[in-house]
GROMACS .gro file of C-alpha atoms in nm:
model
  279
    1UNK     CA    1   0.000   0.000   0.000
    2UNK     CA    2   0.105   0.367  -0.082
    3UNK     CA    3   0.009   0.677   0.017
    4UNK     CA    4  -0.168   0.833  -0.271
    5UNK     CA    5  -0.002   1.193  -0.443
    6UNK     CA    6  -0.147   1.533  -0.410
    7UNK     CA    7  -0.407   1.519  -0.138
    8UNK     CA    8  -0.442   1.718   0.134
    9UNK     CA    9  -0.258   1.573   0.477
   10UNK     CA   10  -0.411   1.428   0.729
   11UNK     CA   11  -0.573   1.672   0.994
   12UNK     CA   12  -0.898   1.747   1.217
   13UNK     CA   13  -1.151   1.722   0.885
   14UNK     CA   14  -1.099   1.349   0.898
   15UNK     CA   15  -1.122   1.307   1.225
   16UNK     CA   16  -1.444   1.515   1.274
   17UNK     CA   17  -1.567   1.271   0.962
   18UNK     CA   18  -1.505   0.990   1.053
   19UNK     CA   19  -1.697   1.054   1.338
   20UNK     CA   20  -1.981   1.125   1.192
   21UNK     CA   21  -1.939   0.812   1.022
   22UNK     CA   22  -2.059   0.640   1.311
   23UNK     CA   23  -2.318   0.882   1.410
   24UNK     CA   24  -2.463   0.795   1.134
   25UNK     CA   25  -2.462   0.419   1.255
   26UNK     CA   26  -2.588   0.493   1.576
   27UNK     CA   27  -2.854   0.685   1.475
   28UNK     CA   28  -2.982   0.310   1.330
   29UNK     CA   29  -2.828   0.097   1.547
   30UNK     CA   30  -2.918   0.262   1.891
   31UNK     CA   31  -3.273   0.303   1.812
   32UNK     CA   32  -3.317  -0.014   1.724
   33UNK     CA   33  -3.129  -0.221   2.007
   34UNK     CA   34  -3.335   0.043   2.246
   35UNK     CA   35  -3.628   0.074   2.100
   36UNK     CA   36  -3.766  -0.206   1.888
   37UNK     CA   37  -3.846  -0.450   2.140
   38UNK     CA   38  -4.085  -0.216   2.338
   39UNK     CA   39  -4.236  -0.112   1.996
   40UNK     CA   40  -4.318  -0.468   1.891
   41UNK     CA   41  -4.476  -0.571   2.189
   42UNK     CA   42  -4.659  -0.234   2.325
   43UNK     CA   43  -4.741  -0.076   2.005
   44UNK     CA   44  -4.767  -0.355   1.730
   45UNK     CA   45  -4.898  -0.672   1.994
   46UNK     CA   46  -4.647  -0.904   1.951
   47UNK     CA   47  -4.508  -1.132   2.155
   48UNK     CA   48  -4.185  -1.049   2.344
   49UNK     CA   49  -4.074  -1.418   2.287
   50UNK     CA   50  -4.092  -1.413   1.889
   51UNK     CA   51  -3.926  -1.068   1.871
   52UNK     CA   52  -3.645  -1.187   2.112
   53UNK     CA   53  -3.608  -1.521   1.922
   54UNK     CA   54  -3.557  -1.306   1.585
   55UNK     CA   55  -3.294  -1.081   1.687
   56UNK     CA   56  -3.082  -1.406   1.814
   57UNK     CA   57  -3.146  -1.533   1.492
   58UNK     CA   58  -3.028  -1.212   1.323
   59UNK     CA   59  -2.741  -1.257   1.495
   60UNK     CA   60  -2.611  -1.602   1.346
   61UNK     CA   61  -2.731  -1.450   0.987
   62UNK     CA   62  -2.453  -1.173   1.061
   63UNK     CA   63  -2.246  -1.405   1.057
   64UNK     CA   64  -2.278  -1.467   0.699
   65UNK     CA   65  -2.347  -1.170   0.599
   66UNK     CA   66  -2.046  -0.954   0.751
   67UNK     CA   67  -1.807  -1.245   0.590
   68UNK     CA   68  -1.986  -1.170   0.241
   69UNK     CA   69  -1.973  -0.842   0.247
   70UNK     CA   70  -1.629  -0.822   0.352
   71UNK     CA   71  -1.549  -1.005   0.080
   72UNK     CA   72  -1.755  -0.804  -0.207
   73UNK     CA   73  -1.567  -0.470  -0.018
   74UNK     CA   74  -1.198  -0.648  -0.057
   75UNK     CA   75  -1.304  -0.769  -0.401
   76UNK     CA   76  -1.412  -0.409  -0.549
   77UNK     CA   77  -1.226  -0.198  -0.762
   78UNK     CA   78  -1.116   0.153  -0.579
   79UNK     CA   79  -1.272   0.422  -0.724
   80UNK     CA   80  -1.153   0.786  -0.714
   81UNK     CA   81  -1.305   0.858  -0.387
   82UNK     CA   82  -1.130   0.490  -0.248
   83UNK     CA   83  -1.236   0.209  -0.193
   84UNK     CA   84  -1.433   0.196   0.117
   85UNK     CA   85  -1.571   0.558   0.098
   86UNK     CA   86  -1.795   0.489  -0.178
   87UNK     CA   87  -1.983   0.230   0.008
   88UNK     CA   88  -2.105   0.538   0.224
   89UNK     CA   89  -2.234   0.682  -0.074
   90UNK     CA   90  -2.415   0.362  -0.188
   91UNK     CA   91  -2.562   0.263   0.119
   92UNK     CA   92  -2.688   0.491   0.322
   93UNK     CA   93  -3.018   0.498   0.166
   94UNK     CA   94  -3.119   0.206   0.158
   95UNK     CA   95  -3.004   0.126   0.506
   96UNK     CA   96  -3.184   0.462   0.618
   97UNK     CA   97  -3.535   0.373   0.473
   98UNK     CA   98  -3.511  -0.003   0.597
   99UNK     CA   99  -3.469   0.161   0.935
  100UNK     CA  100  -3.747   0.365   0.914
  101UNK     CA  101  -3.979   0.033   0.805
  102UNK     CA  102  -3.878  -0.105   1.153
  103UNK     CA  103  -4.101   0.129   1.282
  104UNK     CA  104  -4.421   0.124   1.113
  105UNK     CA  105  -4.730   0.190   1.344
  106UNK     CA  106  -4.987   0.229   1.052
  107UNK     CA  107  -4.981  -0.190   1.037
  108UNK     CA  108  -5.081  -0.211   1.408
  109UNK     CA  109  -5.425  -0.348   1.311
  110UNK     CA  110  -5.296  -0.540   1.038
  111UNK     CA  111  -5.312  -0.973   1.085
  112UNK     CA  112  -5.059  -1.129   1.330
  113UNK     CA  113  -4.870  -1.280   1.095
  114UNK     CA  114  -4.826  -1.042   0.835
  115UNK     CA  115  -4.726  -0.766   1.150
  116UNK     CA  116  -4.451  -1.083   1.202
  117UNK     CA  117  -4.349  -1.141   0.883
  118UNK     CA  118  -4.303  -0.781   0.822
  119UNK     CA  119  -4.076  -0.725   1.142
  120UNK     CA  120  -3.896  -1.033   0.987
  121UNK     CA  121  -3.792  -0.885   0.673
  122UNK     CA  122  -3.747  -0.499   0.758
  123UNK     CA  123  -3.538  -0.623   1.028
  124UNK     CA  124  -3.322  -0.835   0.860
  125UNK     CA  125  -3.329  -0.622   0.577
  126UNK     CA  126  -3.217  -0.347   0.774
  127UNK     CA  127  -2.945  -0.514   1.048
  128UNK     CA  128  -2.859  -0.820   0.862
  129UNK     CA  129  -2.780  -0.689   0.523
  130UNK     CA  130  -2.803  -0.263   0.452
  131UNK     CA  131  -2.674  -0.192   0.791
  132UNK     CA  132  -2.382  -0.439   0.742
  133UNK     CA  133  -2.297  -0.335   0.408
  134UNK     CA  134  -2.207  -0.017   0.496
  135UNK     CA  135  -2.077  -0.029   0.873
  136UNK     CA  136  -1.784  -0.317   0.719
  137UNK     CA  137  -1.692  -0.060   0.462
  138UNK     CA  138  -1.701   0.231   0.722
  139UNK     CA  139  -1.484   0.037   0.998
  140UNK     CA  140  -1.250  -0.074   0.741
  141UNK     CA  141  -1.159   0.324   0.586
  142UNK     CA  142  -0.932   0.418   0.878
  143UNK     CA  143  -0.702   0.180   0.728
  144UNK     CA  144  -0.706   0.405   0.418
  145UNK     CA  145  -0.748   0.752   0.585
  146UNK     CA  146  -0.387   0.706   0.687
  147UNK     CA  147  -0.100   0.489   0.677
  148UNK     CA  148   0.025   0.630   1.037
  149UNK     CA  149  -0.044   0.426   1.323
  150UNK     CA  150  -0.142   0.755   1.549
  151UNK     CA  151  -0.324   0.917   1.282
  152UNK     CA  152  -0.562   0.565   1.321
  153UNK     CA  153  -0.584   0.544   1.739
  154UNK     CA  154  -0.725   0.888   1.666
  155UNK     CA  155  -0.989   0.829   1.421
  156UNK     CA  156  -1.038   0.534   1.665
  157UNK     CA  157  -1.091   0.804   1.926
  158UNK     CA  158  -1.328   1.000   1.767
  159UNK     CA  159  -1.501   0.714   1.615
  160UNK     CA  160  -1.591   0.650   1.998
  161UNK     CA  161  -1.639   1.019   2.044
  162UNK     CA  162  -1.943   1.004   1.754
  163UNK     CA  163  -2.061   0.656   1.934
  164UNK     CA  164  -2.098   0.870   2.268
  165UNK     CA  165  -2.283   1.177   2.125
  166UNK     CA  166  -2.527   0.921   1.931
  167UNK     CA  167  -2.592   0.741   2.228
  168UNK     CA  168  -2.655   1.069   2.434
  169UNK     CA  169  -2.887   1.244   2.161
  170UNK     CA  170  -3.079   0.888   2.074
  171UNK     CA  171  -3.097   0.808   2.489
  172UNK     CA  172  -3.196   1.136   2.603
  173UNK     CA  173  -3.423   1.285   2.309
  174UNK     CA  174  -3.616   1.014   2.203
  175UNK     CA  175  -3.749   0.913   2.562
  176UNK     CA  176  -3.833   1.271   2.561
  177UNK     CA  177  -4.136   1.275   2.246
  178UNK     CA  178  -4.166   0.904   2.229
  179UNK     CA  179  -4.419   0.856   2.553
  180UNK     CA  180  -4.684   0.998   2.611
  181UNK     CA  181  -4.925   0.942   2.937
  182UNK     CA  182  -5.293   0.789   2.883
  183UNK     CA  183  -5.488   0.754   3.135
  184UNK     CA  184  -5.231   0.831   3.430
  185UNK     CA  185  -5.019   0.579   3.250
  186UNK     CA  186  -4.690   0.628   3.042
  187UNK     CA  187  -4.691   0.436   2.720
  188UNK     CA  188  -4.470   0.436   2.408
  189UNK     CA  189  -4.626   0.623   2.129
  190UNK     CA  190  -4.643   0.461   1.750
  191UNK     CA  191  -4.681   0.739   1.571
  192UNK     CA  192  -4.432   0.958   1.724
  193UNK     CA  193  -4.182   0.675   1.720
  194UNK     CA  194  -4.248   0.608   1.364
  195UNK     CA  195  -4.174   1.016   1.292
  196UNK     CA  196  -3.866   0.934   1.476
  197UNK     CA  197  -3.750   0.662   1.319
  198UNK     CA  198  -3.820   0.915   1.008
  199UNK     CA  199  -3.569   1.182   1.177
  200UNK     CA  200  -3.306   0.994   1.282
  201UNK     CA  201  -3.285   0.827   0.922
  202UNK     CA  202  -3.281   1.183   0.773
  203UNK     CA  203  -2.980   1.239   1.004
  204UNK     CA  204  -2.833   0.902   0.941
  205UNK     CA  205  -2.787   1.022   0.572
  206UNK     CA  206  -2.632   1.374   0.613
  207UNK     CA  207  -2.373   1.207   0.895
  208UNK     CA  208  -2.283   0.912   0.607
  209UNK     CA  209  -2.239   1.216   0.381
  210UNK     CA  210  -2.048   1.431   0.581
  211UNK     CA  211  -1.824   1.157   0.671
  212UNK     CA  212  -1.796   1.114   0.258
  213UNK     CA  213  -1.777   1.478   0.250
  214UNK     CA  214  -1.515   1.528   0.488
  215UNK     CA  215  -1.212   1.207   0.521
  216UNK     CA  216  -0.997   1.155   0.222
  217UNK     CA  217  -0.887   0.797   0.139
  218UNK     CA  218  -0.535   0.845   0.128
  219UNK     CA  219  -0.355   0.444   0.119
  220UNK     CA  220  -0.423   0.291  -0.189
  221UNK     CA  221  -0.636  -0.084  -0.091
  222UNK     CA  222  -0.620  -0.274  -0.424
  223UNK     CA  223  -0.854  -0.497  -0.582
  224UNK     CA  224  -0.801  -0.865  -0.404
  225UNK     CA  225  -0.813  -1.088  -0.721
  226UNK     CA  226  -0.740  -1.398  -0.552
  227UNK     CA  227  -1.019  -1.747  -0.541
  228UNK     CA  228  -1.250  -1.708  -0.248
  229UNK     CA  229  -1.305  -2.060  -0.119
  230UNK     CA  230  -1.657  -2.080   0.065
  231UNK     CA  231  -1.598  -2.422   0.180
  232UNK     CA  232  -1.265  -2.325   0.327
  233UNK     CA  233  -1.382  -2.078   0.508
  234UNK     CA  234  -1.665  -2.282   0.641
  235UNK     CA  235  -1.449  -2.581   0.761
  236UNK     CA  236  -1.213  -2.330   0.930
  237UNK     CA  237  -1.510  -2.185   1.104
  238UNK     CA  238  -1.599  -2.509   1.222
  239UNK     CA  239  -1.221  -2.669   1.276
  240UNK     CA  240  -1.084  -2.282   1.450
  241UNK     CA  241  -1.145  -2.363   1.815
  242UNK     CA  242  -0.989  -1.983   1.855
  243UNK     CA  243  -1.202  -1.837   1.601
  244UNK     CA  244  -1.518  -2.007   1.760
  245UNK     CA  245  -1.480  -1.883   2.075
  246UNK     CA  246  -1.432  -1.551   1.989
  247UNK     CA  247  -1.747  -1.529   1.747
  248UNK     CA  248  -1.952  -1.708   2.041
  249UNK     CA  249  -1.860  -1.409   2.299
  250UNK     CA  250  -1.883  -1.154   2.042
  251UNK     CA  251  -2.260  -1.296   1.975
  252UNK     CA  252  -2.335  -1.335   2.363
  253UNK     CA  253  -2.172  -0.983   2.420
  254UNK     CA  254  -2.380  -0.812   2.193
  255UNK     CA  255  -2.667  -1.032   2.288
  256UNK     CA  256  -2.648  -0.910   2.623
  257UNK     CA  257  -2.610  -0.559   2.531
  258UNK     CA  258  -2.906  -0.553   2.338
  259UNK     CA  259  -3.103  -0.711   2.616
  260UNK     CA  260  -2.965  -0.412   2.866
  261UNK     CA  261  -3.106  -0.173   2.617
  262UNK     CA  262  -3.384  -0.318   2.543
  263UNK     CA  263  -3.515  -0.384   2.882
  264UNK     CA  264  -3.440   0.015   2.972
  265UNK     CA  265  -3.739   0.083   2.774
  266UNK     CA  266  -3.986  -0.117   3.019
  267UNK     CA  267  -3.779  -0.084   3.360
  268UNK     CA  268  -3.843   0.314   3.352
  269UNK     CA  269  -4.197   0.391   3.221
  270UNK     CA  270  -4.335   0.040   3.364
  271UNK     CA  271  -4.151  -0.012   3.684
  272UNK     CA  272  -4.058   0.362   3.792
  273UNK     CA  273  -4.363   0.532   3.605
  274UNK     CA  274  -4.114   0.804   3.518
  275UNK     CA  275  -3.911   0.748   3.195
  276UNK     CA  276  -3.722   1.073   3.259
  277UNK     CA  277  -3.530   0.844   3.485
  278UNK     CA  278  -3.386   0.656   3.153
  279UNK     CA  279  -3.195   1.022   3.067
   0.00000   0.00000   0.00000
């Protein structure tokens, strides 16, 4: 790899972009983890058992769909924006609007099954396939950003930075219009969660684009040419004892992280009657 001629040097505008980069993840990702559990069950009647069972099943599809679509990102040609930034570009649209499906009140009176079938597909839609096809792309452009080892702890840094904002603006604002109180009782709101689901995939799309805007792909990644062997890579999954163990507490990790988020939106309004408390 080689740093590419007559680009500007590295400096704060990639940092402050790459940051956005995952602000524009977050703005997805938190709502969801957060979020879509109490919407399923309080707002669209279904039970907490069948939406729990598909995002542990979403979970093991990740885990063919990140190793595709690291392999369609190694195998593309760079363009002259890079080779990672692009993805940015191409994505966040369609990972933006499959968000915003999640969160469709207006089928709350629809049949059972189709209300299941839908969460089904806008879910895995969104997480298992949009969503990864752009956050495997994003997390793999501080590689190209700079060839300096400090230069990449910082994007790092503010990478965690944009994760901390997200989580403040998503955690504290959307508790804030979300519930409303009926009958001395604090519920989550379908409409106004579907109208934020709308907003923060607005904002999803201006962060991807700033982040496109703003850091320069400056290594050069090449096209990797070489055979892809799907059966290889399967036995090794199964033959790795090293490489099992890891994906195993890298699923119950994030398993459990979910569920922490998840149950924040019943603990407060249900258990406290106050979800202020949640801020």
């Amino acid at each position: 790899m080689s740093e590419k001629n007559n680009v500007r040097p590295f400096g704060f505008k990639d940092k402050i972009g790459y940051m956005f980069g995952d602000f524009g993840n977050d703005f997805t990702f938190i709502l969801s983890s957060s979020f879509m559990l109490k919407f399923y069950t309080d707002v669209m009647g279904i039970h907490a058992a069948v939406v729990g069972v598909l995002m542990m099943a979403a979970r093991f599809v990740d885990a063919f769909t990140d190793v595709a679509m690291g392999q369609i990102v190694d195998r593309s040609k760079p363009t002259k924006d890079g080779k990672f930034k692009p993805w940015l570009r191409r994505m966040c649209g369609p990972v933006a609007i499959s968000s915003f499906l999640v969160f469709q009140s207006g089928f709350a009176n629809m049949p059972y099954l189709f209300k299941v079938v839908w969460m089904i597909v806008t879910y895995i839609l969104w997480g298992s396939i949009f969503y990864t096809s752009i956050n495997i792309p994003y997390g793999s452009m501080a590689s190209a950003i700079s060839a300096d080892a400090k230069d990449r702890a910082s994007l790092s840094t503010w990478r965690s930075i944009g994760s901390t904002l997200a989580g403040l603006v998503i955690g504290v604002g959307t508790p804030l219009f979300a519930y409303e109180t009926v009958n001395g009782n604090t519920i989550l709101s379908g409409n106004r969660m579907t109208i934020i689901a709308g907003v923060f995939s607005v904002m999803a799309v201006i962060c991807y684009m700033l982040c496109f805007k703003l850091a320069t792909e400056r290594v050069e990644v090449p096209q990797n040419n070489t055979k892809f062997n799907f059966g290889d890579l399967m036995k090794s999954l199964v033959t790795n004892r090293s490489l099992i163990g890891i994906i195993a507490a890298a699923i119950l990790l994030l398993l459990v992280m979910l569920t922490m988020q998840g149950m924040n939106a019943y603990l407060f309004p249900n258990f406290y009657g106050n979800v202020a408390l949640n801020r």
